[in-house]
Amino acid sequence: AKSVKMKAAAEEAAAEKAERAAAAAAAAIDETDEAQQLEAVVPHIPVEKFALPLQERSLQDLAVQVYRYGEERAKNSTMLCQIYHHALEDRFFEARDLLLMSHLQETASSLDVALQIMFNRAMAQVGLCAFRAGMVWEAHSALQEMCSSSYSAGGANARMKELLAQGIAIYRGMDKTPEQEKSERLRQVPYHMHISLEFLETAHLVSAMLLEIPNIALNQLRGVGMKRRMISKTFQYFLRNSLKQRHPGPPENVRDHVMAASRALMKGDWKQCYEFVAHMRAWRIVGGATATPTLERLLALIKKEALRTFVLTYSTYYDSLSMSHLSELFDLPEAKVHSILSKMITNEELHASWDQPTGCIIVRRTEPTRMQSLALQLTQKCSQLADHNERLLEA
């Protein structure tokens, strides 16, 4: 009985196998018939496997084709995509050259909303690329307009979200129609394409700190009557509010960390300044591969600006400064200290001269007296009054 059952099971398995083979053969015949029918109906479409030699057609070649034969909107869109791609791959100079060559920053306000969003995202990525490369002046220039408008619009990154199409901003007293809300939602970029707003704010404020703190020390050294140069109004507003606090608490957000770092940098304390910068949450967001080299470049910049701030702030209390002592104090090679101070003397930021045998810098007393400061201040106010009168006459 067992042998009969086994024989029957084997016959059933063989029959199922034969049925499957017949079905596969019929499917192959059907596919062949469909291909022949397709060739008969549309003879100009060859039925063959699709293969594109991607190695030979790079992004640059495809972009050149659009620049040659595309419409104006397609050219602008391709240019912005290419700028974004270069900045994302840390090729700052290529992205900057394309941006300056295209003159898109001059016509950005006349573009449609979709291209304006692409332009904002490209500028944000160019600023982050410059910040990662340690070029704080370029990073601040690229991010200043976007981040400053966000602070003036009420903060909380609401304006920045709207400019980058990463969220919908709701303003008090402004009602949107359902059509406007629907169009805004359709313009939102997917989450995996979002740019970190916290890293953007970090890049902007840290760049402003490294530029503005030595500038404030230089303005204080030059005296009351001299014309003051302002780099970032937003940063100076935050710093004034921070300095008004008698007992500042521990930093909680990006702004608090940068203001605490700024107070340390104003004293020339580069170690504490770097600790505040390195403990920001934005570095954990971007990951170690990006954070480690960026922090190394920022450490070198913080040491340099701390040295400049220290010399500008306390030079009036010294007759001479030893290069070896400054090298130990700021953990910089003597050649680097010599280069920084020589550049300050050349740019007339510091009135001093080198004493080569002793390796010291001799400080000259050139600060104005009280009478000279008041005279300079009076001259500046008179020139402002004359300019105001001229504007009234022209109006």
Short mmCIF file of C-alpha atoms in Angstrom, two decimals:
data_model
loop_
_atom_site.label_atom_id
_atom_site.label_comp_id
_atom_site.label_asym_id
_atom_site.label_seq_id
_atom_site.Cartn_x
_atom_site.Cartn_y
_atom_site.Cartn_z
CA ALA A 1 0.00 0.00 0.00
CA LYS A 2 2.87 2.37 0.84
CA SER A 3 4.54 1.79 -2.53
CA VAL A 4 1.26 2.49 -4.35
CA LYS A 5 0.86 5.82 -2.45
CA MET A 6 4.44 6.88 -3.22
CA LYS A 7 3.97 6.03 -6.87
CA ALA A 8 0.77 8.14 -7.03
CA ALA A 9 2.50 11.12 -5.34
CA ALA A 10 5.38 10.94 -7.81
CA GLU A 11 2.96 10.89 -10.75
CA GLU A 12 1.14 13.99 -9.35
CA ALA A 13 4.43 15.89 -8.90
CA ALA A 14 5.48 15.04 -12.46
CA ALA A 15 2.11 16.25 -13.78
CA GLU A 16 2.41 19.60 -11.86
CA LYS A 17 5.93 20.08 -13.21
CA ALA A 18 4.74 19.49 -16.77
CA GLU A 19 1.90 21.99 -16.29
CA ARG A 20 4.33 24.67 -15.01
CA ALA A 21 6.67 24.13 -17.98
CA ALA A 22 3.73 24.42 -20.38
CA ALA A 23 2.57 27.66 -18.70
CA ALA A 24 6.07 29.16 -18.90
CA ALA A 25 6.34 28.29 -22.57
CA ALA A 26 2.93 29.84 -23.25
CA ALA A 27 3.97 33.05 -21.37
CA ALA A 28 7.15 33.28 -23.44
CA ILE A 29 5.12 32.89 -26.63
CA ASP A 30 2.72 35.62 -25.45
CA GLU A 31 5.62 38.02 -24.70
CA THR A 32 7.08 37.35 -28.15
CA ASP A 33 3.70 37.99 -29.74
CA GLU A 34 3.32 41.25 -27.79
CA ALA A 35 6.77 42.41 -28.90
CA GLN A 36 5.98 41.55 -32.51
CA GLN A 37 2.64 43.37 -32.25
CA LEU A 38 4.40 46.43 -30.74
CA GLU A 39 6.91 46.47 -33.57
CA ALA A 40 4.06 46.18 -36.07
CA VAL A 41 2.02 49.03 -34.55
CA VAL A 42 4.97 51.39 -33.70
CA PRO A 43 7.78 50.36 -36.02
CA HIS A 44 10.08 53.32 -35.10
CA ILE A 45 10.55 52.09 -31.50
CA PRO A 46 13.12 49.26 -31.43
CA VAL A 47 12.46 46.62 -28.80
CA GLU A 48 15.77 46.28 -27.00
CA LYS A 49 17.19 46.59 -23.51
CA PHE A 50 17.65 50.16 -22.25
CA ALA A 51 21.30 50.97 -21.52
CA LEU A 52 22.71 54.47 -20.87
CA PRO A 53 26.49 54.84 -20.52
CA LEU A 54 26.40 56.92 -17.34
CA GLN A 55 30.19 57.03 -17.14
CA GLU A 56 30.37 59.06 -20.33
CA ARG A 57 27.48 61.43 -19.53
CA SER A 58 28.46 63.35 -16.43
CA LEU A 59 26.38 66.02 -14.71
CA GLN A 60 28.45 68.73 -16.37
CA ASP A 61 27.73 67.36 -19.86
CA LEU A 62 24.01 67.19 -19.18
CA ALA A 63 24.03 70.74 -17.76
CA VAL A 64 25.82 72.03 -20.87
CA GLN A 65 23.09 70.55 -23.05
CA VAL A 66 20.46 72.45 -21.07
CA TYR A 67 22.47 75.69 -21.26
CA ARG A 68 22.68 75.33 -25.05
CA TYR A 69 19.18 74.26 -25.98
CA GLY A 70 16.96 74.81 -22.92
CA GLU A 71 14.55 77.59 -22.06
CA GLU A 72 15.44 80.42 -19.69
CA ARG A 73 13.67 78.86 -16.71
CA ALA A 74 15.31 75.48 -17.36
CA LYS A 75 18.71 77.17 -17.51
CA ASN A 76 18.16 78.92 -14.16
CA SER A 77 16.91 75.72 -12.56
CA THR A 78 19.88 73.72 -13.87
CA MET A 79 22.33 76.40 -12.69
CA LEU A 80 20.87 76.37 -9.17
CA CYS A 81 20.93 72.56 -9.05
CA GLN A 82 24.56 72.55 -10.15
CA ILE A 83 25.51 75.18 -7.54
CA TYR A 84 23.72 73.15 -4.86
CA HIS A 85 25.54 69.98 -6.00
CA HIS A 86 28.99 71.63 -5.88
CA ALA A 87 28.30 73.07 -2.42
CA LEU A 88 27.02 69.74 -1.14
CA GLU A 89 30.24 68.06 -2.28
CA ASP A 90 32.38 70.76 -0.54
CA ARG A 91 33.50 72.38 -3.80
CA PHE A 92 33.03 75.96 -2.65
CA PHE A 93 34.99 77.81 -5.30
CA GLU A 94 33.19 76.04 -8.16
CA ALA A 95 29.81 76.86 -6.57
CA ARG A 96 30.83 80.48 -5.95
CA ASP A 97 32.10 80.96 -9.51
CA LEU A 98 28.88 79.57 -10.98
CA LEU A 99 26.78 81.80 -8.71
CA LEU A 100 28.70 84.95 -9.64
CA MET A 101 28.75 84.05 -13.33
CA SER A 102 24.99 83.46 -13.47
CA HIS A 103 24.07 86.84 -11.80
CA LEU A 104 21.10 85.06 -10.21
CA GLN A 105 21.50 87.02 -6.99
CA GLU A 106 20.63 90.18 -8.92
CA THR A 107 17.44 88.77 -10.47
CA ALA A 108 16.31 86.47 -7.65
CA SER A 109 13.40 88.72 -6.66
CA SER A 110 11.92 88.53 -10.19
CA LEU A 111 11.96 84.70 -10.36
CA ASP A 112 8.90 82.56 -9.67
CA VAL A 113 8.35 81.09 -6.21
CA ALA A 114 9.76 77.64 -7.01
CA LEU A 115 13.03 79.12 -8.34
CA GLN A 116 13.26 81.49 -5.39
CA ILE A 117 13.07 78.51 -3.05
CA MET A 118 15.81 76.76 -5.07
CA PHE A 119 17.92 79.93 -4.88
CA ASN A 120 17.48 80.15 -1.08
CA ARG A 121 18.44 76.51 -0.66
CA ALA A 122 21.48 76.93 -2.91
CA MET A 123 22.65 80.00 -0.96
CA ALA A 124 22.17 78.15 2.34
CA GLN A 125 24.21 75.22 1.08
CA VAL A 126 26.96 77.54 -0.23
CA GLY A 127 27.15 79.19 3.20
CA LEU A 128 27.40 75.83 4.96
CA CYS A 129 30.07 74.72 2.50
CA ALA A 130 32.14 77.83 3.25
CA PHE A 131 31.67 77.30 7.00
CA ARG A 132 32.83 73.67 6.76
CA ALA A 133 35.90 74.88 4.85
CA GLY A 134 36.74 77.45 7.55
CA MET A 135 35.95 80.53 5.42
CA VAL A 136 33.86 82.47 7.93
CA TRP A 137 33.64 85.72 5.95
CA GLU A 138 32.15 83.95 2.91
CA ALA A 139 29.83 81.88 5.14
CA HIS A 140 28.56 84.99 6.91
CA SER A 141 27.98 86.81 3.62
CA ALA A 142 25.95 83.90 2.20
CA LEU A 143 23.82 83.33 5.33
CA GLN A 144 23.40 86.87 6.65
CA GLU A 145 20.32 87.89 4.69
CA MET A 146 18.41 84.67 5.26
CA CYS A 147 19.18 84.29 8.97
CA SER A 148 18.78 87.99 9.84
CA SER A 149 15.35 88.12 8.22
CA SER A 150 14.36 85.07 10.26
CA TYR A 151 15.33 86.78 13.53
CA SER A 152 13.55 90.02 12.62
CA ALA A 153 10.40 88.11 11.66
CA GLY A 154 9.92 86.78 15.16
CA GLY A 155 12.61 84.13 15.52
CA ALA A 156 12.05 80.44 16.16
CA ASN A 157 13.35 79.78 12.62
CA ALA A 158 9.83 80.31 11.27
CA ARG A 159 10.94 82.61 8.47
CA MET A 160 13.87 80.34 7.61
CA LYS A 161 11.54 77.36 7.31
CA GLU A 162 9.36 79.29 4.91
CA LEU A 163 12.30 80.48 2.79
CA LEU A 164 13.66 76.93 2.47
CA ALA A 165 10.23 75.31 1.96
CA GLN A 166 10.70 73.16 5.06
CA GLY A 167 7.59 74.28 6.90
CA ILE A 168 4.67 76.70 6.82
CA ALA A 169 5.03 79.89 8.85
CA ILE A 170 1.95 81.25 10.57
CA TYR A 171 2.08 84.97 11.37
CA ARG A 172 -0.23 86.84 13.68
CA GLY A 173 -2.77 88.95 11.84
CA MET A 174 -2.18 87.28 8.46
CA ASP A 175 -4.84 84.88 7.24
CA LYS A 176 -4.19 82.64 4.26
CA THR A 177 -6.82 81.33 1.90
CA PRO A 178 -7.21 77.56 1.42
CA GLU A 179 -5.69 77.90 -2.07
CA GLN A 180 -2.60 79.60 -0.67
CA GLU A 181 -2.17 76.96 2.03
CA LYS A 182 -2.57 74.19 -0.54
CA SER A 183 0.01 75.74 -2.88
CA GLU A 184 2.46 76.18 0.02
CA ARG A 185 2.05 72.56 1.06
CA LEU A 186 2.70 71.41 -2.49
CA ARG A 187 5.94 73.38 -2.53
CA GLN A 188 7.35 71.71 0.60
CA VAL A 189 10.48 69.61 0.06
CA PRO A 190 10.53 66.03 1.41
CA TYR A 191 11.99 65.44 4.86
CA HIS A 192 15.13 63.63 3.64
CA MET A 193 16.08 66.78 1.68
CA HIS A 194 15.78 69.14 4.66
CA ILE A 195 18.72 71.35 5.60
CA SER A 196 19.39 71.43 9.34
CA LEU A 197 18.11 74.80 10.59
CA GLU A 198 20.08 74.46 13.80
CA PHE A 199 23.32 73.96 11.87
CA LEU A 200 22.44 76.96 9.70
CA GLU A 201 21.96 79.14 12.78
CA THR A 202 25.19 77.79 14.27
CA ALA A 203 27.16 78.57 11.11
CA HIS A 204 25.74 82.10 10.92
CA LEU A 205 26.26 83.09 14.55
CA VAL A 206 29.71 81.48 14.94
CA SER A 207 30.89 83.19 11.75
CA ALA A 208 29.51 86.51 12.98
CA MET A 209 31.25 85.99 16.35
CA LEU A 210 34.66 85.38 14.76
CA LEU A 211 34.28 88.50 12.62
CA GLU A 212 32.57 90.87 15.05
CA ILE A 213 34.44 90.35 18.34
CA PRO A 214 37.85 91.53 16.99
CA ASN A 215 36.03 94.32 15.17
CA ILE A 216 34.45 95.52 18.45
CA ALA A 217 37.87 95.46 20.14
CA LEU A 218 39.34 97.47 17.25
CA ASN A 219 36.56 100.07 17.48
CA GLN A 220 37.14 100.47 21.21
CA LEU A 221 40.88 100.91 20.63
CA ARG A 222 40.39 103.61 17.97
CA GLY A 223 38.36 105.80 20.30
CA VAL A 224 34.98 107.44 20.50
CA GLY A 225 35.13 109.83 17.59
CA MET A 226 36.25 107.38 14.93
CA LYS A 227 33.72 106.00 12.48
CA ARG A 228 32.73 102.52 13.60
CA ARG A 229 32.38 99.63 11.21
CA MET A 230 29.52 97.20 11.84
CA ILE A 231 29.59 93.73 10.30
CA SER A 232 26.49 92.08 11.78
CA LYS A 233 23.73 94.16 13.37
CA THR A 234 21.91 91.00 14.46
CA PHE A 235 24.92 89.66 16.35
CA GLN A 236 25.62 93.00 18.02
CA TYR A 237 21.99 93.21 19.16
CA PHE A 238 22.21 89.73 20.70
CA LEU A 239 25.56 90.54 22.31
CA ARG A 240 24.30 93.78 23.89
CA ASN A 241 21.35 91.96 25.43
CA SER A 242 23.65 89.23 26.69
CA LEU A 243 26.11 91.67 28.28
CA LYS A 244 23.24 93.36 30.15
CA GLN A 245 22.65 90.17 32.14
CA ARG A 246 24.38 90.36 35.50
CA HIS A 247 24.32 86.63 36.18
CA PRO A 248 23.88 84.67 32.93
CA GLY A 249 22.76 81.08 33.37
CA PRO A 250 24.09 78.01 31.58
CA PRO A 251 23.52 78.08 27.81
CA GLU A 252 20.52 76.16 26.51
CA ASN A 253 20.15 76.88 22.78
CA VAL A 254 22.42 77.91 19.90
CA ARG A 255 22.20 81.62 20.66
CA ASP A 256 23.08 81.15 24.33
CA HIS A 257 26.12 79.01 23.46
CA VAL A 258 27.42 81.57 20.95
CA MET A 259 26.89 84.49 23.35
CA ALA A 260 28.74 82.61 26.12
CA ALA A 261 31.56 81.86 23.67
CA SER A 262 31.63 85.54 22.66
CA ARG A 263 32.03 86.69 26.25
CA ALA A 264 34.98 84.32 26.64
CA LEU A 265 36.50 85.44 23.33
CA MET A 266 36.30 89.10 24.37
CA LYS A 267 38.64 88.24 27.24
CA GLY A 268 41.00 86.27 24.98
CA ASP A 269 40.06 82.93 26.60
CA TRP A 270 40.16 80.67 23.55
CA LYS A 271 39.82 77.41 25.51
CA GLN A 272 36.50 78.31 27.11
CA CYS A 273 35.27 79.79 23.84
CA TYR A 274 36.02 76.55 21.99
CA GLU A 275 34.32 74.48 24.72
CA PHE A 276 31.08 76.42 24.32
CA VAL A 277 31.22 76.06 20.53
CA ALA A 278 32.09 72.35 20.62
CA HIS A 279 29.23 71.50 23.00
CA MET A 280 26.48 72.66 20.64
CA ARG A 281 23.84 70.14 19.66
CA ALA A 282 24.28 70.90 15.95
CA TRP A 283 27.50 68.89 15.78
CA ARG A 284 25.67 65.74 16.87
CA ILE A 285 23.08 66.37 14.14
CA VAL A 286 25.57 66.63 11.26
CA GLY A 287 27.62 63.62 12.37
CA GLY A 288 31.27 63.02 13.20
CA ALA A 289 32.49 62.90 9.59
CA THR A 290 31.48 66.55 9.14
CA ALA A 291 31.85 67.81 12.72
CA THR A 292 35.45 66.68 13.40
CA PRO A 293 37.25 68.49 10.52
CA THR A 294 35.01 71.54 10.90
CA LEU A 295 35.78 71.84 14.61
CA GLU A 296 39.50 71.51 13.91
CA ARG A 297 39.35 74.44 11.51
CA LEU A 298 37.23 76.43 13.96
CA LEU A 299 39.76 75.80 16.74
CA ALA A 300 42.54 77.32 14.62
CA LEU A 301 40.32 80.31 13.78
CA ILE A 302 39.31 80.81 17.43
CA LYS A 303 42.97 80.85 18.50
CA LYS A 304 43.80 83.41 15.83
CA GLU A 305 40.87 85.72 16.64
CA ALA A 306 41.48 85.35 20.39
CA LEU A 307 45.07 86.52 19.85
CA ARG A 308 43.90 89.50 17.80
CA THR A 309 41.21 90.40 20.35
CA PHE A 310 43.64 90.09 23.28
CA VAL A 311 46.26 92.32 21.63
CA LEU A 312 43.70 94.95 20.56
CA THR A 313 42.00 94.99 23.98
CA TYR A 314 45.02 94.99 26.29
CA SER A 315 47.73 96.63 24.17
CA THR A 316 47.13 99.96 25.91
CA TYR A 317 48.25 98.38 29.22
CA TYR A 318 51.58 97.06 27.88
CA ASP A 319 54.79 98.69 26.69
CA SER A 320 55.92 95.48 24.95
CA LEU A 321 54.62 91.98 24.29
CA SER A 322 56.82 88.89 24.04
CA MET A 323 56.23 86.69 21.02
CA SER A 324 57.20 83.51 22.91
CA HIS A 325 54.74 84.35 25.71
CA LEU A 326 51.92 84.93 23.23
CA SER A 327 52.82 81.67 21.50
CA GLU A 328 52.48 79.74 24.76
CA LEU A 329 49.35 81.59 25.81
CA PHE A 330 47.42 80.86 22.61
CA ASP A 331 49.07 77.53 21.69
CA LEU A 332 50.27 78.83 18.32
CA PRO A 333 53.67 78.54 16.61
CA GLU A 334 55.86 81.62 16.90
CA ALA A 335 55.88 81.98 13.11
CA LYS A 336 52.07 82.11 13.13
CA VAL A 337 52.04 84.72 15.93
CA HIS A 338 54.58 86.80 14.03
CA SER A 339 52.48 86.59 10.86
CA ILE A 340 49.23 87.63 12.61
CA LEU A 341 50.77 90.59 14.44
CA SER A 342 52.70 91.76 11.37
CA LYS A 343 49.47 91.77 9.36
CA MET A 344 47.78 93.83 12.08
CA ILE A 345 50.63 96.37 11.96
CA THR A 346 50.48 96.50 8.16
CA ASN A 347 46.71 97.11 8.20
CA GLU A 348 47.21 99.89 10.79
CA GLU A 349 45.06 98.06 13.32
CA LEU A 350 47.92 98.04 15.83
CA HIS A 351 50.43 100.88 16.28
CA ALA A 352 53.55 98.94 17.17
CA SER A 353 56.89 97.75 15.79
CA TRP A 354 59.00 94.61 16.06
CA ASP A 355 62.19 94.41 18.09
CA GLN A 356 63.96 91.54 16.36
CA PRO A 357 66.84 90.91 18.86
CA THR A 358 64.48 90.40 21.83
CA GLY A 359 61.56 88.91 19.85
CA CYS A 360 59.13 91.46 21.30
CA ILE A 361 56.63 93.87 19.85
CA ILE A 362 56.97 97.47 21.07
CA VAL A 363 53.60 99.19 21.50
CA ARG A 364 53.33 102.90 20.67
CA ARG A 365 51.03 105.12 22.68
CA THR A 366 48.81 106.74 20.09
CA GLU A 367 45.41 106.77 21.76
CA PRO A 368 43.73 110.20 21.56
CA THR A 369 43.32 112.41 24.59
CA ARG A 370 39.91 113.38 25.99
CA MET A 371 39.96 116.69 24.11
CA GLN A 372 40.90 114.97 20.83
CA SER A 373 38.14 112.38 21.24
CA LEU A 374 35.54 115.09 21.84
CA ALA A 375 36.78 117.05 18.82
CA LEU A 376 36.55 113.97 16.61
CA GLN A 377 33.07 113.24 17.93
CA LEU A 378 31.96 116.83 17.20
CA THR A 379 33.37 116.60 13.66
CA GLN A 380 31.50 113.37 13.01
CA LYS A 381 28.20 114.84 14.25
CA CYS A 382 28.66 117.93 12.09
CA SER A 383 29.22 115.82 8.99
CA GLN A 384 26.09 113.77 9.82
CA LEU A 385 24.10 117.01 10.21
CA ALA A 386 25.36 118.27 6.85
CA ASP A 387 24.39 115.02 5.14
CA HIS A 388 20.93 115.17 6.70
CA ASN A 389 20.43 118.74 5.48
CA GLU A 390 21.48 117.75 1.95
CA ARG A 391 18.93 114.91 1.92
CA LEU A 392 16.20 117.34 3.06
CA LEU A 393 17.09 119.74 0.27
CA GLU A 394 17.02 116.98 -2.34
CA ALA A 395 13.65 115.75 -1.08
#
